[in-house]
mmCIF file of C-alpha atoms in Angstrom:
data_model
loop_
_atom_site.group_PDB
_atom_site.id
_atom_site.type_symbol
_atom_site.label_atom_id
_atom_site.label_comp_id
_atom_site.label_asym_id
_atom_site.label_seq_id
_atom_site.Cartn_x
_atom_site.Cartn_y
_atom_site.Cartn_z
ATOM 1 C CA UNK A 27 7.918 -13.250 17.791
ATOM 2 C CA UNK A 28 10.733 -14.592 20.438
ATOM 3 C CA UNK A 29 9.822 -18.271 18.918
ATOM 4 C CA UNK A 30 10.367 -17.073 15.445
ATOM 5 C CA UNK A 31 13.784 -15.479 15.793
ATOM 6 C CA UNK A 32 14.504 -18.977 17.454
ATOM 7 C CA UNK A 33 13.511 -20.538 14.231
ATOM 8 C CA UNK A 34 15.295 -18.542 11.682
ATOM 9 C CA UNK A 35 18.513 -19.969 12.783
ATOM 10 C CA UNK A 36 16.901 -23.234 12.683
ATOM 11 C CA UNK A 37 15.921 -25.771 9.571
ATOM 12 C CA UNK A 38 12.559 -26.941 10.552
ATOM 13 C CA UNK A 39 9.725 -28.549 8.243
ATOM 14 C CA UNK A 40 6.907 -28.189 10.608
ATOM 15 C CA UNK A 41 6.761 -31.964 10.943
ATOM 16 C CA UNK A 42 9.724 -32.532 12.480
ATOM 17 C CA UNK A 43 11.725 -30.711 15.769
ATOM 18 C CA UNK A 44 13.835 -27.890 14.575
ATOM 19 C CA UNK A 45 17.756 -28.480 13.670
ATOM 20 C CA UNK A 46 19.794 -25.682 14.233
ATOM 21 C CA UNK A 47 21.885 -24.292 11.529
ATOM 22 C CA UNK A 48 23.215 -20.743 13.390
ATOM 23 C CA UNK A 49 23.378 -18.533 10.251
ATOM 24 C CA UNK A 50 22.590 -20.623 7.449
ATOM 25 C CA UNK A 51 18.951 -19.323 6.657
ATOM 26 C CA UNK A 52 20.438 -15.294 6.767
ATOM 27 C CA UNK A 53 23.522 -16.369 4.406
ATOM 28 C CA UNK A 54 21.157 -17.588 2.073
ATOM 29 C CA UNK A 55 19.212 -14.760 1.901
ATOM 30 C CA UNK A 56 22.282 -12.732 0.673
ATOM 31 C CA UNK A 57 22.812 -15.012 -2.571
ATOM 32 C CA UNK A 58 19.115 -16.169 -3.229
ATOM 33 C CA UNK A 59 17.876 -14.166 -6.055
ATOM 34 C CA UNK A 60 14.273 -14.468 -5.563
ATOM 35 C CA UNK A 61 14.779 -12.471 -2.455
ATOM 36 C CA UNK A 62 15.917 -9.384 -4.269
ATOM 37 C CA UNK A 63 13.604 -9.839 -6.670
ATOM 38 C CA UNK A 64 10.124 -9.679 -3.935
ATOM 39 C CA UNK A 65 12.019 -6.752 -2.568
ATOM 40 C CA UNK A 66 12.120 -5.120 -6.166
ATOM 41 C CA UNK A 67 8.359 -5.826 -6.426
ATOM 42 C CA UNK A 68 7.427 -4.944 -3.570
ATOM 43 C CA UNK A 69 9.062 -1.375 -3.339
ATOM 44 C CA UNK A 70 8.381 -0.279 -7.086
ATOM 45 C CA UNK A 71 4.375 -1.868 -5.463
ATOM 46 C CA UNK A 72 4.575 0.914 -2.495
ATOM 47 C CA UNK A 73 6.677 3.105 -4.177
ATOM 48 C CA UNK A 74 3.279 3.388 -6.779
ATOM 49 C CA UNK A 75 0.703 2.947 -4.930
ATOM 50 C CA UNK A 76 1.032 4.823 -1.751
ATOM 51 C CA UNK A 77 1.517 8.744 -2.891
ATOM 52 C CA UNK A 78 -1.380 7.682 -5.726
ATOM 53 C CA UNK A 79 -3.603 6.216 -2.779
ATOM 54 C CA UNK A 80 -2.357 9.260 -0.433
ATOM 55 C CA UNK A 81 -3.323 11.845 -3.373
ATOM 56 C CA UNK A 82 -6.888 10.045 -4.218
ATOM 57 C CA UNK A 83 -8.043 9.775 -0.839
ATOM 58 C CA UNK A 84 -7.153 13.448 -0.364
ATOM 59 C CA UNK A 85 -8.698 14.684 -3.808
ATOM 60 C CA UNK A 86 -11.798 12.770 -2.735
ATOM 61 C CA UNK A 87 -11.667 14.236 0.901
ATOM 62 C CA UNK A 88 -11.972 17.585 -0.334
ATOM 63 C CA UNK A 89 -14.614 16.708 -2.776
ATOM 64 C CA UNK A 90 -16.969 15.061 -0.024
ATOM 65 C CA UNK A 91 -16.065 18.053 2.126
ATOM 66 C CA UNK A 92 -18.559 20.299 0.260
ATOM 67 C CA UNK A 93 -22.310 20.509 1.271
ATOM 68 C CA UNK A 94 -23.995 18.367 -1.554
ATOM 69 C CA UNK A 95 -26.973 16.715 -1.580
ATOM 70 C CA UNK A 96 -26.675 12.414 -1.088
ATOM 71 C CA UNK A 97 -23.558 13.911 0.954
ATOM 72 C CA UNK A 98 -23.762 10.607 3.165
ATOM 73 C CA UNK A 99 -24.478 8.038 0.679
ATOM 74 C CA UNK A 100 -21.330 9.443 -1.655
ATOM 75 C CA UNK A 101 -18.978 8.542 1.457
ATOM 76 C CA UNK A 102 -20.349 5.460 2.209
ATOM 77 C CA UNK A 103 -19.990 4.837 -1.748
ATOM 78 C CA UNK A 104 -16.288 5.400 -1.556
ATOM 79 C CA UNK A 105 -15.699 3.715 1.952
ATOM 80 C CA UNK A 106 -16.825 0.259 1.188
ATOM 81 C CA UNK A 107 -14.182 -1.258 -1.066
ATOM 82 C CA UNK A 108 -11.586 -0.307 1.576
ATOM 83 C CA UNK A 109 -13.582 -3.095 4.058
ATOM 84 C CA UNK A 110 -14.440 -5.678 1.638
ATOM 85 C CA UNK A 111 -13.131 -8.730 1.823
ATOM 86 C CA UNK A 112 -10.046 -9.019 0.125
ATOM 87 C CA UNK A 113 -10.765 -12.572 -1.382
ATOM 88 C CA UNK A 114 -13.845 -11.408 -2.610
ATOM 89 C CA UNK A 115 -12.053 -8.290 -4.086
ATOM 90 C CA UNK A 116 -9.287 -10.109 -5.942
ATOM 91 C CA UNK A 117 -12.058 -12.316 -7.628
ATOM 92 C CA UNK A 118 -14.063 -9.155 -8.301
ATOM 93 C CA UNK A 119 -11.075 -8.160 -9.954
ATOM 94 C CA UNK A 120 -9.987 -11.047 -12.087
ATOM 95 C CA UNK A 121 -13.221 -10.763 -13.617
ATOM 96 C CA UNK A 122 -12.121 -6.776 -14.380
ATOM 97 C CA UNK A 123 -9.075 -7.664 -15.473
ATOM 98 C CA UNK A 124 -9.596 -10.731 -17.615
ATOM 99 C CA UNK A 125 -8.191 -10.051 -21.270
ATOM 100 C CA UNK A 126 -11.224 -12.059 -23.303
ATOM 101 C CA UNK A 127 -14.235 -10.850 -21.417
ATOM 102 C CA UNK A 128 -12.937 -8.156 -18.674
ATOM 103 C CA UNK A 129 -15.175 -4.876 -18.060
ATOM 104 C CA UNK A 130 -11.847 -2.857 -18.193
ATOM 105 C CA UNK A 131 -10.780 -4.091 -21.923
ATOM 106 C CA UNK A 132 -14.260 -3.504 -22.873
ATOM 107 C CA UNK A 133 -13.827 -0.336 -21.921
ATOM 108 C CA UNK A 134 -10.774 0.227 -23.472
ATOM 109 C CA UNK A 135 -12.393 -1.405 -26.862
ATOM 110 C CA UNK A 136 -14.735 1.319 -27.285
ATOM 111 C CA UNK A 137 -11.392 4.039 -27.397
ATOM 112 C CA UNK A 138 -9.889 1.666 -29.630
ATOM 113 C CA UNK A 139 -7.155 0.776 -27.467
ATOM 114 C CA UNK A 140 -6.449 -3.252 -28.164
ATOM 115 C CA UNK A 141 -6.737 -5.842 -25.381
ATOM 116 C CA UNK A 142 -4.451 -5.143 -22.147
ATOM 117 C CA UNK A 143 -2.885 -8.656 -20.165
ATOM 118 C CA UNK A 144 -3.181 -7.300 -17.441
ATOM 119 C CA UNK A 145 -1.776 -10.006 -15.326
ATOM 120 C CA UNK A 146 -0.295 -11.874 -17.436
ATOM 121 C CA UNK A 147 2.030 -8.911 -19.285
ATOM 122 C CA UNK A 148 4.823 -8.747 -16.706
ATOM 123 C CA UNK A 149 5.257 -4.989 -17.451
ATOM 124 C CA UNK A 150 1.241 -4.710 -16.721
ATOM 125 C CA UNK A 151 0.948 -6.942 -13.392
ATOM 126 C CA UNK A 152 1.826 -4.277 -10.746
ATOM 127 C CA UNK A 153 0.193 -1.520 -12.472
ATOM 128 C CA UNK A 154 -2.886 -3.521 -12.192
ATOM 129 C CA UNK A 155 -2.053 -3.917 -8.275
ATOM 130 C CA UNK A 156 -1.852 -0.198 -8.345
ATOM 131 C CA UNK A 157 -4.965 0.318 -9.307
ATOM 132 C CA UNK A 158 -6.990 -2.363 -7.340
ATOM 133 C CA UNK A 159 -4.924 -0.348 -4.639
ATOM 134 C CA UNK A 160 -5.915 3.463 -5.673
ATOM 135 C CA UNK A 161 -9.790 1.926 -5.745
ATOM 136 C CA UNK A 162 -9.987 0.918 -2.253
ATOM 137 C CA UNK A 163 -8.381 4.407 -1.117
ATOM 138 C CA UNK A 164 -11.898 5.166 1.094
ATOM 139 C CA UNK A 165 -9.674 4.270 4.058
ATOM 140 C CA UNK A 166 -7.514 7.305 3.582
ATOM 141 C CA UNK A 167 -10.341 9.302 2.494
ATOM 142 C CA UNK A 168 -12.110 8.607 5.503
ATOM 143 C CA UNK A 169 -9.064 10.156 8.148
ATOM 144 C CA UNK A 170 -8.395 12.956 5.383
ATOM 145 C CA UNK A 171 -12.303 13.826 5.951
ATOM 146 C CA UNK A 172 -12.026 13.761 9.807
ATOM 147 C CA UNK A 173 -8.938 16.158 9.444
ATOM 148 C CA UNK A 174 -10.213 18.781 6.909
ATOM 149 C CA UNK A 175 -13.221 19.177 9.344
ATOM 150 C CA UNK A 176 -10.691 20.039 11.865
ATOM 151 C CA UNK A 177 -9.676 23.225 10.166
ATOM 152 C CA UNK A 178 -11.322 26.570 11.374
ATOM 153 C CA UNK A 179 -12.859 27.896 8.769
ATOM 154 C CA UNK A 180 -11.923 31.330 10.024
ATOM 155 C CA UNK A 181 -8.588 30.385 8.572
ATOM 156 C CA UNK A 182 -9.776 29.932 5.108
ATOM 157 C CA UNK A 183 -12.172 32.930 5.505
ATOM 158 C CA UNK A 184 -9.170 35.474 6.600
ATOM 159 C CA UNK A 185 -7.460 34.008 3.501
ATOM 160 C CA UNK A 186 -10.756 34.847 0.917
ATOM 161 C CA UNK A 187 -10.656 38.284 2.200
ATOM 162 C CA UNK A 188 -7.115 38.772 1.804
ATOM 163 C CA UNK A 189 -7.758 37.940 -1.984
ATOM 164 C CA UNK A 190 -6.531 33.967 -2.162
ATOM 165 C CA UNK A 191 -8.287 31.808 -4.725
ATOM 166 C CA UNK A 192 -8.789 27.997 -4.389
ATOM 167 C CA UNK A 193 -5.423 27.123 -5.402
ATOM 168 C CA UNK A 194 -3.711 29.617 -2.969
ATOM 169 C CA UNK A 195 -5.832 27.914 0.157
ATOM 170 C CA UNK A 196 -5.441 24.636 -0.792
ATOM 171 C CA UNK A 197 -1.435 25.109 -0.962
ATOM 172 C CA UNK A 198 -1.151 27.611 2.147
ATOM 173 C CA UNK A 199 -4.065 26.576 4.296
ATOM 174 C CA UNK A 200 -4.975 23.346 4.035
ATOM 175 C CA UNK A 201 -1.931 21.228 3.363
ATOM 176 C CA UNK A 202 -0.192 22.454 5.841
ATOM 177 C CA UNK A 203 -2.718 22.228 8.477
ATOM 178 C CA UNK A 204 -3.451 18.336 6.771
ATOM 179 C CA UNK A 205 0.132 17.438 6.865
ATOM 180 C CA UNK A 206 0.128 15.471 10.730
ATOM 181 C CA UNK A 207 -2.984 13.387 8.812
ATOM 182 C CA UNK A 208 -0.908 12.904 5.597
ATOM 183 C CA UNK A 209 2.120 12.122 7.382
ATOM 184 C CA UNK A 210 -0.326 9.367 9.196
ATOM 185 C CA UNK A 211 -1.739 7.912 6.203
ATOM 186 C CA UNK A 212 1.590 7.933 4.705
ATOM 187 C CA UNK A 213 2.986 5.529 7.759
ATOM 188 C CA UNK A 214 0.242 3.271 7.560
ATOM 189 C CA UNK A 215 0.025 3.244 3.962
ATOM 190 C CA UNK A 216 3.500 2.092 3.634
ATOM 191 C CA UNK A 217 3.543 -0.568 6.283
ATOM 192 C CA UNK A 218 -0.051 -1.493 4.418
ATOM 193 C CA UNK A 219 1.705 -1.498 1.127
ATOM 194 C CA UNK A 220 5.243 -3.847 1.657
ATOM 195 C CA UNK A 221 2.867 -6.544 3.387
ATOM 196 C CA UNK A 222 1.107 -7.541 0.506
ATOM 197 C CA UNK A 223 -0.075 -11.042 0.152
ATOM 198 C CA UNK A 224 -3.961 -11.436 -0.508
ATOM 199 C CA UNK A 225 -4.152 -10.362 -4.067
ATOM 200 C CA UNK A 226 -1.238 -11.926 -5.522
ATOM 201 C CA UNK A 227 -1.948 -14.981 -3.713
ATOM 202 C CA UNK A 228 -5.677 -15.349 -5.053
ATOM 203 C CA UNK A 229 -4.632 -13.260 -8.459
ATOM 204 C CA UNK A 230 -1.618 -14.576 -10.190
ATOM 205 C CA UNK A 231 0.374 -16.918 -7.912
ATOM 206 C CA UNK A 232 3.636 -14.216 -8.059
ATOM 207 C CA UNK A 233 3.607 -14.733 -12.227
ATOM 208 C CA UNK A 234 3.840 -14.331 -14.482
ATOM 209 C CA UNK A 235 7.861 -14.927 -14.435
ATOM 210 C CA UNK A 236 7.830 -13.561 -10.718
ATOM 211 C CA UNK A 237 6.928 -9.987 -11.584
ATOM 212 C CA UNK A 238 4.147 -10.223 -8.708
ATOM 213 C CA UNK A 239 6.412 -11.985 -6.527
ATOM 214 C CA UNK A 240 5.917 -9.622 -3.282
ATOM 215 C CA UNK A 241 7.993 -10.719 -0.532
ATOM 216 C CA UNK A 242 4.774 -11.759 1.702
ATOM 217 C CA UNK A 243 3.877 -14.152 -0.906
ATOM 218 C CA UNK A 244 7.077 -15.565 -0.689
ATOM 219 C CA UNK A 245 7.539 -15.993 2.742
ATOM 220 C CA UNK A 246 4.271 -17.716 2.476
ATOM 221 C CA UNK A 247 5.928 -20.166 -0.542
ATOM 222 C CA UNK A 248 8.411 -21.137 1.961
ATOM 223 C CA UNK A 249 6.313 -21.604 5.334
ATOM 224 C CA UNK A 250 3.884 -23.485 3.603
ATOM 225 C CA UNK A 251 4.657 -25.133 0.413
ATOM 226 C CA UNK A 252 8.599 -25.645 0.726
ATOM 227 C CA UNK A 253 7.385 -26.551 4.218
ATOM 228 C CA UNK A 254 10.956 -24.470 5.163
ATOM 229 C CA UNK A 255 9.612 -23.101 8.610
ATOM 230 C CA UNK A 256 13.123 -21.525 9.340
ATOM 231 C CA UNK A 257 14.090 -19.791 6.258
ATOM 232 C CA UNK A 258 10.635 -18.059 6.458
ATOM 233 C CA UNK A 259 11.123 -16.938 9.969
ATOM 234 C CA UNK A 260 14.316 -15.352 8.706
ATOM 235 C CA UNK A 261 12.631 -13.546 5.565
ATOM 236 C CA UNK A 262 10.239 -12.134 8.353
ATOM 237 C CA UNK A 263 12.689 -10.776 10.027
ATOM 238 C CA UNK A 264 14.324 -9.353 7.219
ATOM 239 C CA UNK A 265 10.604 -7.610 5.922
ATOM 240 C CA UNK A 266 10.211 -6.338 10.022
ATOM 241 C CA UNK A 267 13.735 -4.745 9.329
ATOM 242 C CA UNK A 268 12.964 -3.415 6.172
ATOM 243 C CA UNK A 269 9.398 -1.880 7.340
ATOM 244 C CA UNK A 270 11.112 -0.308 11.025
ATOM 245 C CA UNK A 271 14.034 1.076 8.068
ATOM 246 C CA UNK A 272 11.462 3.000 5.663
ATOM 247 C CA UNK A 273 9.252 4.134 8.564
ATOM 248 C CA UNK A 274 12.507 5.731 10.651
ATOM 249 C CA UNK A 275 12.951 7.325 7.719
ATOM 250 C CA UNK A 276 9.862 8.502 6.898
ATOM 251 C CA UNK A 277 9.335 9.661 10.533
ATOM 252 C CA UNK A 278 12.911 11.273 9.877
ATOM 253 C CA UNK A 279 12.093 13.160 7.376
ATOM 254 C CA UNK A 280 8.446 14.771 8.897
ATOM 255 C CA UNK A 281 10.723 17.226 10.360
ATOM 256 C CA UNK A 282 10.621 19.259 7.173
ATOM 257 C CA UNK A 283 7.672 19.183 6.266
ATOM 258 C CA UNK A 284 4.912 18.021 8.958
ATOM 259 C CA UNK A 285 3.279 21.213 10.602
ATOM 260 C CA UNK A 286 1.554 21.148 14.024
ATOM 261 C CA UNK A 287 -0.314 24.136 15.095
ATOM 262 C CA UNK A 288 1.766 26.219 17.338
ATOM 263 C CA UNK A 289 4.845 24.773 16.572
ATOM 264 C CA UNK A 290 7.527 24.735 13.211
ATOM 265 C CA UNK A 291 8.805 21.923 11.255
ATOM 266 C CA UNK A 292 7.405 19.296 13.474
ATOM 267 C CA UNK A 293 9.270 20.861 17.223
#
């Protein structure tokens, strides 16, 4: 990390030693359009696919809370495409979303809903991402489990006999005692989110027309194919700032709304 704040004031092709160029690379940064634009992707990215990945994993949580037979087998079910590989996934999903042959316009097809580009319909390419994204939401599942089984159930039986249905539990009981988890997954979702790279990469290259240009991918561009070592250390820096930024915030704002036992608003 010490090295690469060296570089980013530095011009440096990797072959060559590094020529320093003080402020150069961050300047850049300000006017270089592509730079807003991996930020744009990459925020409207999180912005999607974190609360829908936060809200599956929960919905699914609850569901695999119950006693069911197969109760095991269901998790592991649901757990696995958050561990695959994510090379393997991407291909896995190209096949999906291919518009000839793909399983998902097949599907479609049968509603009689016409064939979807997925990745090649700029307006389609990060709603696809958001999907891949809500499938592998096992991860979050997994921690929401672990904290529903940490509620007494003599909180939710007090509440039956004081005449709550479902709904009334689920609002009053158990998303307040699940809010430290879903403050949790939230962090971690959202650093998970803005960094990005593998299914782009493998998937669509950042097309079509940079609408899947996240700002990992990017970085990456420059590193390794523009062989421009130092402006890549500086758009590091600038995604580390950005990340640190959203998470303060975040962790700002769980104040309100995060509930600890014994204690109010997060104190």
């Amino acid at each position: 990390m010490i090295a690469s704040v060296y570089l980013s004031f530095t011009q440096w092709d990797l072959l060559g030693a590094p020529e320093w160029v003080g402020l150069d690379n961050y300047r850049y940064l300000t006017i270089d359009p592509l730079v807003r634009q991996a930020l744009k992707v990459t925020t409207i990215y999180a912005g999607l696919s974190v609360p829908l990945n936060l809200a599956v994993g929960l919905f699914l949580a609850i569901l695999l809370n119950q006693k069911i037979r197969g109760l095991s087998l269901y998790r592991t079910v649901y757990y696995l495409p958050s561990i695959s590989s994510g090379v393997a996934v991407s291909i896995l999903w190209l096949w999906i979303f291919n518009s000839d042959f793909g399983v998902l316009n097949g599907i479609l097809a049968r509603f009689g809903i016409g064939p979807v580009n997925w990745l090649t319909d700029p307006n389609m390419v990060i709603i696809s991402f958001v999907i891949m994204n809500v499938w592998a939401a096992g991860g979050s599942m997994l921690i929401f489990l672990a904290g529903l089984q940490g509620i007494p159930t003599e909180l939710y039986e007090a509440a039956e006999v004081d005449g709550a249905n479902w709904w009334i539990r689920l609002w009053r009981v158990t998303l307040p005692l699940m809010s430290p988890v879903i403050f949790f997954n939230l962090v971690t979702g959202l650093i998970r989110a803005l960094q990005i790279f593998t299914q782009s990469y493998i998937m669509t290259g950042g097309g079509p027309h940079n609408s899947s240009l996240f700002f990992v991918l990017y970085l990456y561009k420059n590193a390794f194919e523009f062989f421009d070592m130092g402006y890549a250390s500086a758009l590091a820096w600038v995604l580390f700032a950005y990340i640190l930024a959203l998470t303060l915030l975040v962790m700002r704002s769980s104040e309100a709304w995060v509930f600890y036992q014994g204690s109010l608003k997060g104190r």
